[in-house]
Amino acid sequence: MSLTRSACRLALTFKLLGRTSLLCERDRAIPVLCLSSAMSSESTRLLDTKHVGFLGSGQMAQALAKGFLSAGILKGEQVIMADVFSTSSADAHLFEPIKRLQDVYGIEYVQMNDVMAKKSDIIFICVKPHIVRPTLKEISHVFDGKLVISVAAGVTLEQLSQVVLQSTRLIRIMPNTPCLVGAGTAFFACGPSASAEDVLLTKVLCSSIFNVFEEIPETMFDAATGISGCGPAYVISINCALENTAKFRTGGF
């Protein structure tokens, strides 16, 4: 398939993804939005009393936390991360970016997952997909009645529901790599226990760092992951081709 044809298909698919009425599983009182321009002060105030925890402190967790903090959606004292790293561990270099978040924003960092979970109202699951199940099993009782947002690729809402209590409200999101530099897009799907307020809280948080944040049926996650994950590579390829053409034409004249 030629690059031009691939780009056209990609553009058409993104256009379809933008048609919310085609994709959403259910109508909500709160519309699906690109919320960067639609967040009200009333909506953001919902987060004033919330504590947001991160299970895992890798690149995605750091990007999300830094994005929320730099956007002013959260304050440092509202954020707590949990992981195994420390200044004295063999992976001390991995702790350095976390230490910077502590120094700049004043976030809390702990090495006990259950401590983080107990202190948090909203918990982001940011560990590697293959350790989601064993990690959640250890602390699933602490998730009782909390909003849990999973960023783990390939782990479905059904799989998550099998290792947490029924009262746990689940939302699954899938960001793409450009979110690491504040230029990403993401989509999400909700578990049956997620309320309209849970959806609003998730939108207020995530739309502060994603250019587009849309709800889609979970059955489309694999296809959408391929599009949003590979889409930036297509755009980069097109830009490189245009740049090389410009250099060639400039050199030719």
mmCIF file of C-alpha atoms in Angstrom:
data_model
loop_
_atom_site.group_PDB
_atom_site.id
_atom_site.type_symbol
_atom_site.label_atom_id
_atom_site.label_comp_id
_atom_site.label_asym_id
_atom_site.label_seq_id
_atom_site.Cartn_x
_atom_site.Cartn_y
_atom_site.Cartn_z
ATOM 1 C CA MET A 1 0.000 0.000 0.000
ATOM 2 C CA SER A 2 1.405 3.404 -0.980
ATOM 3 C CA LEU A 3 2.121 6.026 1.651
ATOM 4 C CA THR A 4 -0.490 8.352 0.106
ATOM 5 C CA ARG A 5 -3.180 5.667 0.193
ATOM 6 C CA SER A 6 -2.288 4.808 3.788
ATOM 7 C CA ALA A 7 -2.511 8.448 4.801
ATOM 8 C CA CYS A 8 -5.934 8.793 3.158
ATOM 9 C CA ARG A 9 -7.253 5.744 4.977
ATOM 10 C CA LEU A 10 -5.829 7.063 8.219
ATOM 11 C CA ALA A 11 -7.503 10.448 7.715
ATOM 12 C CA LEU A 12 -10.844 8.781 6.943
ATOM 13 C CA THR A 13 -10.608 6.604 10.044
ATOM 14 C CA PHE A 14 -9.827 9.584 12.253
ATOM 15 C CA LYS A 15 -12.840 11.344 10.720
ATOM 16 C CA LEU A 16 -15.021 8.387 11.680
ATOM 17 C CA LEU A 17 -13.533 8.349 15.171
ATOM 18 C CA GLY A 18 -14.609 11.960 15.493
ATOM 19 C CA ARG A 19 -18.251 11.034 14.895
ATOM 20 C CA THR A 20 -19.208 10.378 18.481
ATOM 21 C CA SER A 21 -22.753 9.290 17.705
ATOM 22 C CA LEU A 22 -21.398 6.462 15.560
ATOM 23 C CA LEU A 23 -19.106 5.067 18.226
ATOM 24 C CA CYS A 24 -20.446 5.597 21.725
ATOM 25 C CA GLU A 25 -22.158 2.632 23.336
ATOM 26 C CA ARG A 26 -24.613 4.725 25.285
ATOM 27 C CA ASP A 27 -25.875 8.260 25.548
ATOM 28 C CA ARG A 28 -24.741 10.179 28.614
ATOM 29 C CA ALA A 29 -26.035 13.309 30.299
ATOM 30 C CA ILE A 30 -22.475 14.605 29.977
ATOM 31 C CA PRO A 31 -21.548 14.839 26.265
ATOM 32 C CA VAL A 32 -18.291 13.523 24.826
ATOM 33 C CA LEU A 33 -16.074 16.554 24.419
ATOM 34 C CA CYS A 34 -12.657 17.856 23.596
ATOM 35 C CA LEU A 35 -12.766 19.413 27.029
ATOM 36 C CA SER A 36 -9.784 21.732 26.892
ATOM 37 C CA SER A 37 -12.194 24.524 25.997
ATOM 38 C CA ALA A 38 -15.240 23.166 27.811
ATOM 39 C CA MET A 39 -14.049 22.694 31.396
ATOM 40 C CA SER A 40 -15.934 24.874 33.800
ATOM 41 C CA SER A 41 -14.634 26.030 37.146
ATOM 42 C CA GLU A 42 -17.464 24.022 38.693
ATOM 43 C CA SER A 43 -16.169 20.868 37.004
ATOM 44 C CA THR A 44 -12.577 21.422 38.053
ATOM 45 C CA ARG A 45 -13.683 22.107 41.627
ATOM 46 C CA LEU A 46 -14.832 18.496 41.795
ATOM 47 C CA LEU A 47 -11.150 17.587 41.990
ATOM 48 C CA ASP A 48 -10.290 19.959 44.836
ATOM 49 C CA THR A 49 -10.887 17.337 47.514
ATOM 50 C CA LYS A 50 -9.678 14.334 45.506
ATOM 51 C CA HIS A 51 -6.365 12.541 45.877
ATOM 52 C CA VAL A 52 -5.010 10.872 42.760
ATOM 53 C CA GLY A 53 -2.765 7.832 43.047
ATOM 54 C CA PHE A 54 -0.545 6.089 40.515
ATOM 55 C CA LEU A 55 0.170 2.376 40.695
ATOM 56 C CA GLY A 56 3.530 2.372 38.948
ATOM 57 C CA SER A 57 5.785 5.345 38.287
ATOM 58 C CA GLY A 58 7.122 4.754 34.786
ATOM 59 C CA GLN A 59 7.056 7.112 31.823
ATOM 60 C CA MET A 60 3.286 7.041 31.381
ATOM 61 C CA ALA A 61 2.575 7.674 35.065
ATOM 62 C CA GLN A 62 5.116 10.497 35.097
ATOM 63 C CA ALA A 63 3.657 12.041 31.927
ATOM 64 C CA LEU A 64 0.125 11.936 33.329
ATOM 65 C CA ALA A 65 1.112 13.298 36.738
ATOM 66 C CA LYS A 66 3.299 16.053 35.312
ATOM 67 C CA GLY A 67 0.553 16.991 32.865
ATOM 68 C CA PHE A 68 -2.102 17.268 35.580
ATOM 69 C CA LEU A 69 0.221 19.287 37.811
ATOM 70 C CA SER A 70 1.551 21.659 35.170
ATOM 71 C CA ALA A 71 -2.003 22.280 33.929
ATOM 72 C CA GLY A 72 -3.003 23.262 37.464
ATOM 73 C CA ILE A 73 -5.740 20.622 37.603
ATOM 74 C CA LEU A 74 -4.065 19.053 40.640
ATOM 75 C CA LYS A 75 -1.733 20.283 43.369
ATOM 76 C CA GLY A 76 1.317 18.354 44.484
ATOM 77 C CA GLU A 77 -0.228 17.323 47.782
ATOM 78 C CA GLN A 78 -3.071 15.634 45.872
ATOM 79 C CA VAL A 79 -0.749 13.256 44.001
ATOM 80 C CA ILE A 80 0.802 10.057 45.337
ATOM 81 C CA MET A 81 2.894 7.521 43.404
ATOM 82 C CA ALA A 82 3.733 3.962 44.379
ATOM 83 C CA ASP A 83 6.628 1.897 43.057
ATOM 84 C CA VAL A 84 9.624 -0.109 44.215
ATOM 85 C CA PHE A 85 12.370 2.363 43.334
ATOM 86 C CA SER A 86 14.420 4.306 45.858
ATOM 87 C CA THR A 87 17.674 6.235 45.959
ATOM 88 C CA SER A 88 19.399 3.196 47.433
ATOM 89 C CA SER A 89 18.027 0.569 45.034
ATOM 90 C CA ALA A 90 19.889 -0.964 42.101
ATOM 91 C CA ASP A 91 17.567 1.021 39.813
ATOM 92 C CA ALA A 92 18.243 4.321 41.561
ATOM 93 C CA HIS A 93 18.527 6.107 38.203
ATOM 94 C CA LEU A 94 14.853 5.298 37.577
ATOM 95 C CA PHE A 95 13.949 7.205 40.719
ATOM 96 C CA GLU A 96 15.539 10.456 39.495
ATOM 97 C CA PRO A 97 12.531 11.729 37.461
ATOM 98 C CA ILE A 98 10.236 10.894 40.379
ATOM 99 C CA LYS A 99 12.529 12.860 42.680
ATOM 100 C CA ARG A 100 12.224 15.822 40.312
ATOM 101 C CA LEU A 101 8.427 15.662 40.580
ATOM 102 C CA GLN A 102 8.815 15.645 44.357
ATOM 103 C CA ASP A 103 11.170 18.630 44.304
ATOM 104 C CA VAL A 104 9.172 20.709 41.808
ATOM 105 C CA TYR A 105 5.585 19.877 42.751
ATOM 106 C CA GLY A 106 5.772 18.263 46.182
ATOM 107 C CA ILE A 107 4.122 14.968 45.273
ATOM 108 C CA GLU A 108 4.187 12.020 47.677
ATOM 109 C CA TYR A 109 6.035 8.815 46.818
ATOM 110 C CA VAL A 110 5.660 5.492 48.626
ATOM 111 C CA GLN A 111 6.933 1.959 48.104
ATOM 112 C CA MET A 112 3.755 0.271 49.347
ATOM 113 C CA ASN A 113 0.898 -0.064 46.860
ATOM 114 C CA ASP A 114 -1.747 -0.448 49.545
ATOM 115 C CA VAL A 115 -0.631 2.779 51.243
ATOM 116 C CA MET A 116 -1.107 4.651 47.978
ATOM 117 C CA ALA A 117 -4.495 3.031 47.354
ATOM 118 C CA LYS A 118 -5.827 3.831 50.826
ATOM 119 C CA LYS A 119 -4.913 7.507 50.445
ATOM 120 C CA SER A 120 -6.340 7.888 46.928
ATOM 121 C CA ASP A 121 -9.846 8.539 45.615
ATOM 122 C CA ILE A 122 -8.838 8.025 41.978
ATOM 123 C CA ILE A 123 -6.195 5.449 41.056
ATOM 124 C CA PHE A 124 -4.380 5.152 37.726
ATOM 125 C CA ILE A 125 -3.094 1.669 36.891
ATOM 126 C CA CYS A 126 0.202 2.330 35.112
ATOM 127 C CA VAL A 127 2.108 -0.932 35.579
ATOM 128 C CA LYS A 128 3.093 -3.271 32.734
ATOM 129 C CA PRO A 129 0.144 -5.318 31.415
ATOM 130 C CA HIS A 130 1.602 -8.681 32.438
ATOM 131 C CA ILE A 131 1.782 -7.697 36.118
ATOM 132 C CA VAL A 132 -1.620 -6.000 36.368
ATOM 133 C CA ARG A 133 -3.449 -9.115 37.591
ATOM 134 C CA PRO A 134 -0.990 -10.217 40.328
ATOM 135 C CA THR A 135 -0.493 -6.634 41.490
ATOM 136 C CA LEU A 136 -4.211 -5.895 41.747
ATOM 137 C CA LYS A 137 -4.926 -9.191 43.494
ATOM 138 C CA GLU A 138 -2.659 -8.142 46.358
ATOM 139 C CA ILE A 139 -4.518 -4.903 47.042
ATOM 140 C CA SER A 140 -7.956 -5.362 45.438
ATOM 141 C CA HIS A 141 -9.693 -5.013 48.818
ATOM 142 C CA VAL A 142 -8.344 -1.454 49.132
ATOM 143 C CA PHE A 143 -10.047 -0.443 45.860
ATOM 144 C CA ASP A 144 -13.505 -0.813 47.401
ATOM 145 C CA GLY A 145 -15.705 2.021 46.117
ATOM 146 C CA LYS A 146 -12.861 3.858 44.388
ATOM 147 C CA LEU A 147 -12.524 5.040 40.799
ATOM 148 C CA VAL A 148 -9.815 2.986 39.086
ATOM 149 C CA ILE A 149 -8.539 4.116 35.672
ATOM 150 C CA SER A 150 -6.393 1.614 33.789
ATOM 151 C CA VAL A 151 -3.777 2.618 31.232
ATOM 152 C CA ALA A 152 -2.564 -0.981 30.770
ATOM 153 C CA ALA A 153 -2.616 -1.938 27.088
ATOM 154 C CA GLY A 154 -4.570 -5.058 26.222
ATOM 155 C CA VAL A 155 -6.127 -5.518 29.670
ATOM 156 C CA THR A 156 -9.906 -5.404 29.254
ATOM 157 C CA LEU A 157 -12.510 -4.104 31.664
ATOM 158 C CA GLU A 158 -13.770 -7.663 32.076
ATOM 159 C CA GLN A 159 -10.293 -8.861 33.066
ATOM 160 C CA LEU A 160 -9.942 -6.003 35.528
ATOM 161 C CA SER A 161 -13.349 -6.722 37.056
ATOM 162 C CA GLN A 162 -12.259 -10.294 37.799
ATOM 163 C CA VAL A 163 -9.577 -9.154 40.256
ATOM 164 C CA VAL A 164 -11.259 -6.195 41.995
ATOM 165 C CA LEU A 165 -14.365 -5.882 44.138
ATOM 166 C CA GLN A 166 -17.692 -5.324 42.408
ATOM 167 C CA SER A 167 -17.963 -1.880 43.996
ATOM 168 C CA THR A 168 -14.817 -0.711 42.184
ATOM 169 C CA ARG A 169 -15.685 1.744 39.408
ATOM 170 C CA LEU A 170 -13.584 0.980 36.348
ATOM 171 C CA ILE A 171 -12.602 3.106 33.376
ATOM 172 C CA ARG A 172 -10.072 2.082 30.751
ATOM 173 C CA ILE A 173 -8.108 4.646 28.758
ATOM 174 C CA MET A 174 -5.526 4.290 26.020
ATOM 175 C CA PRO A 175 -3.209 7.238 25.364
ATOM 176 C CA ASN A 176 -0.591 7.329 22.624
ATOM 177 C CA THR A 177 3.122 8.116 22.764
ATOM 178 C CA PRO A 178 2.875 11.866 21.942
ATOM 179 C CA CYS A 179 1.231 12.393 25.337
ATOM 180 C CA LEU A 180 4.764 12.112 26.749
ATOM 181 C CA VAL A 181 5.375 15.566 25.267
ATOM 182 C CA GLY A 182 1.889 16.932 25.932
ATOM 183 C CA ALA A 183 0.589 16.435 22.393
ATOM 184 C CA GLY A 184 -1.299 13.159 22.619
ATOM 185 C CA THR A 185 -4.774 11.848 22.000
ATOM 186 C CA ALA A 186 -6.609 9.200 24.003
ATOM 187 C CA PHE A 187 -9.850 7.263 24.066
ATOM 188 C CA PHE A 188 -11.706 5.573 26.885
ATOM 189 C CA ALA A 189 -14.394 3.054 27.780
ATOM 190 C CA CYS A 190 -16.355 2.708 31.009
ATOM 191 C CA GLY A 191 -17.220 -0.282 33.149
ATOM 192 C CA PRO A 192 -20.869 -0.760 34.197
ATOM 193 C CA SER A 193 -20.252 0.657 37.684
ATOM 194 C CA ALA A 194 -18.770 3.941 36.443
ATOM 195 C CA SER A 195 -21.094 6.865 37.149
ATOM 196 C CA ALA A 196 -21.662 10.065 35.196
ATOM 197 C CA GLU A 197 -19.545 11.885 37.790
ATOM 198 C CA ASP A 198 -16.730 9.368 37.282
ATOM 199 C CA VAL A 199 -16.822 10.095 33.558
ATOM 200 C CA LEU A 200 -16.767 13.837 34.206
ATOM 201 C CA LEU A 201 -13.818 13.565 36.613
ATOM 202 C CA THR A 202 -11.909 11.465 34.089
ATOM 203 C CA LYS A 203 -12.632 13.945 31.311
ATOM 204 C CA VAL A 204 -11.617 16.945 33.398
ATOM 205 C CA LEU A 205 -8.338 15.256 34.310
ATOM 206 C CA CYS A 206 -7.420 13.796 30.955
ATOM 207 C CA SER A 207 -8.564 16.611 28.689
ATOM 208 C CA SER A 208 -6.057 18.847 30.461
ATOM 209 C CA ILE A 209 -3.225 16.909 28.796
ATOM 210 C CA PHE A 210 -4.771 15.280 25.708
ATOM 211 C CA ASN A 211 -5.705 17.274 22.622
ATOM 212 C CA VAL A 212 -8.565 14.829 22.021
ATOM 213 C CA PHE A 213 -10.203 12.566 24.604
ATOM 214 C CA GLU A 214 -13.114 10.502 23.275
ATOM 215 C CA GLU A 215 -15.314 7.656 24.493
ATOM 216 C CA ILE A 216 -15.569 4.645 22.189
ATOM 217 C CA PRO A 217 -16.931 1.096 22.583
ATOM 218 C CA GLU A 218 -14.320 -1.168 24.147
ATOM 219 C CA THR A 219 -14.759 -3.560 21.215
ATOM 220 C CA MET A 220 -12.982 -0.941 19.085
ATOM 221 C CA PHE A 221 -9.996 -0.546 21.402
ATOM 222 C CA ASP A 222 -7.660 -2.800 19.417
ATOM 223 C CA ALA A 223 -8.420 -1.031 16.139
ATOM 224 C CA ALA A 224 -8.236 2.411 17.716
ATOM 225 C CA THR A 225 -4.953 1.538 19.436
ATOM 226 C CA GLY A 226 -3.464 0.638 16.071
ATOM 227 C CA ILE A 227 -4.653 3.914 14.581
ATOM 228 C CA SER A 228 -3.655 6.242 17.398
ATOM 229 C CA GLY A 229 -0.438 4.356 18.084
ATOM 230 C CA CYS A 230 0.736 4.129 14.461
ATOM 231 C CA GLY A 231 -0.896 7.354 13.282
ATOM 232 C CA PRO A 232 1.942 9.619 14.478
ATOM 233 C CA ALA A 233 4.429 7.450 12.540
ATOM 234 C CA TYR A 234 2.418 7.983 9.335
ATOM 235 C CA VAL A 235 2.382 11.733 9.905
ATOM 236 C CA ILE A 236 6.123 11.757 10.588
ATOM 237 C CA SER A 237 6.720 9.777 7.375
ATOM 238 C CA ILE A 238 4.644 12.276 5.402
ATOM 239 C CA ASN A 239 6.462 15.216 6.997
ATOM 240 C CA CYS A 240 9.831 13.632 6.216
ATOM 241 C CA ALA A 241 8.792 13.109 2.589
ATOM 242 C CA LEU A 242 7.679 16.743 2.306
ATOM 243 C CA GLU A 243 10.879 17.945 3.958
ATOM 244 C CA ASN A 244 13.051 15.850 1.638
ATOM 245 C CA THR A 245 11.101 17.096 -1.380
ATOM 246 C CA ALA A 246 11.560 20.703 -0.258
ATOM 247 C CA LYS A 247 15.298 20.156 0.180
ATOM 248 C CA PHE A 248 15.543 18.540 -3.251
ATOM 249 C CA ARG A 249 13.585 21.317 -4.977
ATOM 250 C CA THR A 250 15.544 24.015 -3.174
ATOM 251 C CA GLY A 251 18.803 22.366 -4.131
ATOM 252 C CA GLY A 252 17.630 21.999 -7.706
ATOM 253 C CA PHE A 253 17.027 25.698 -8.088
#
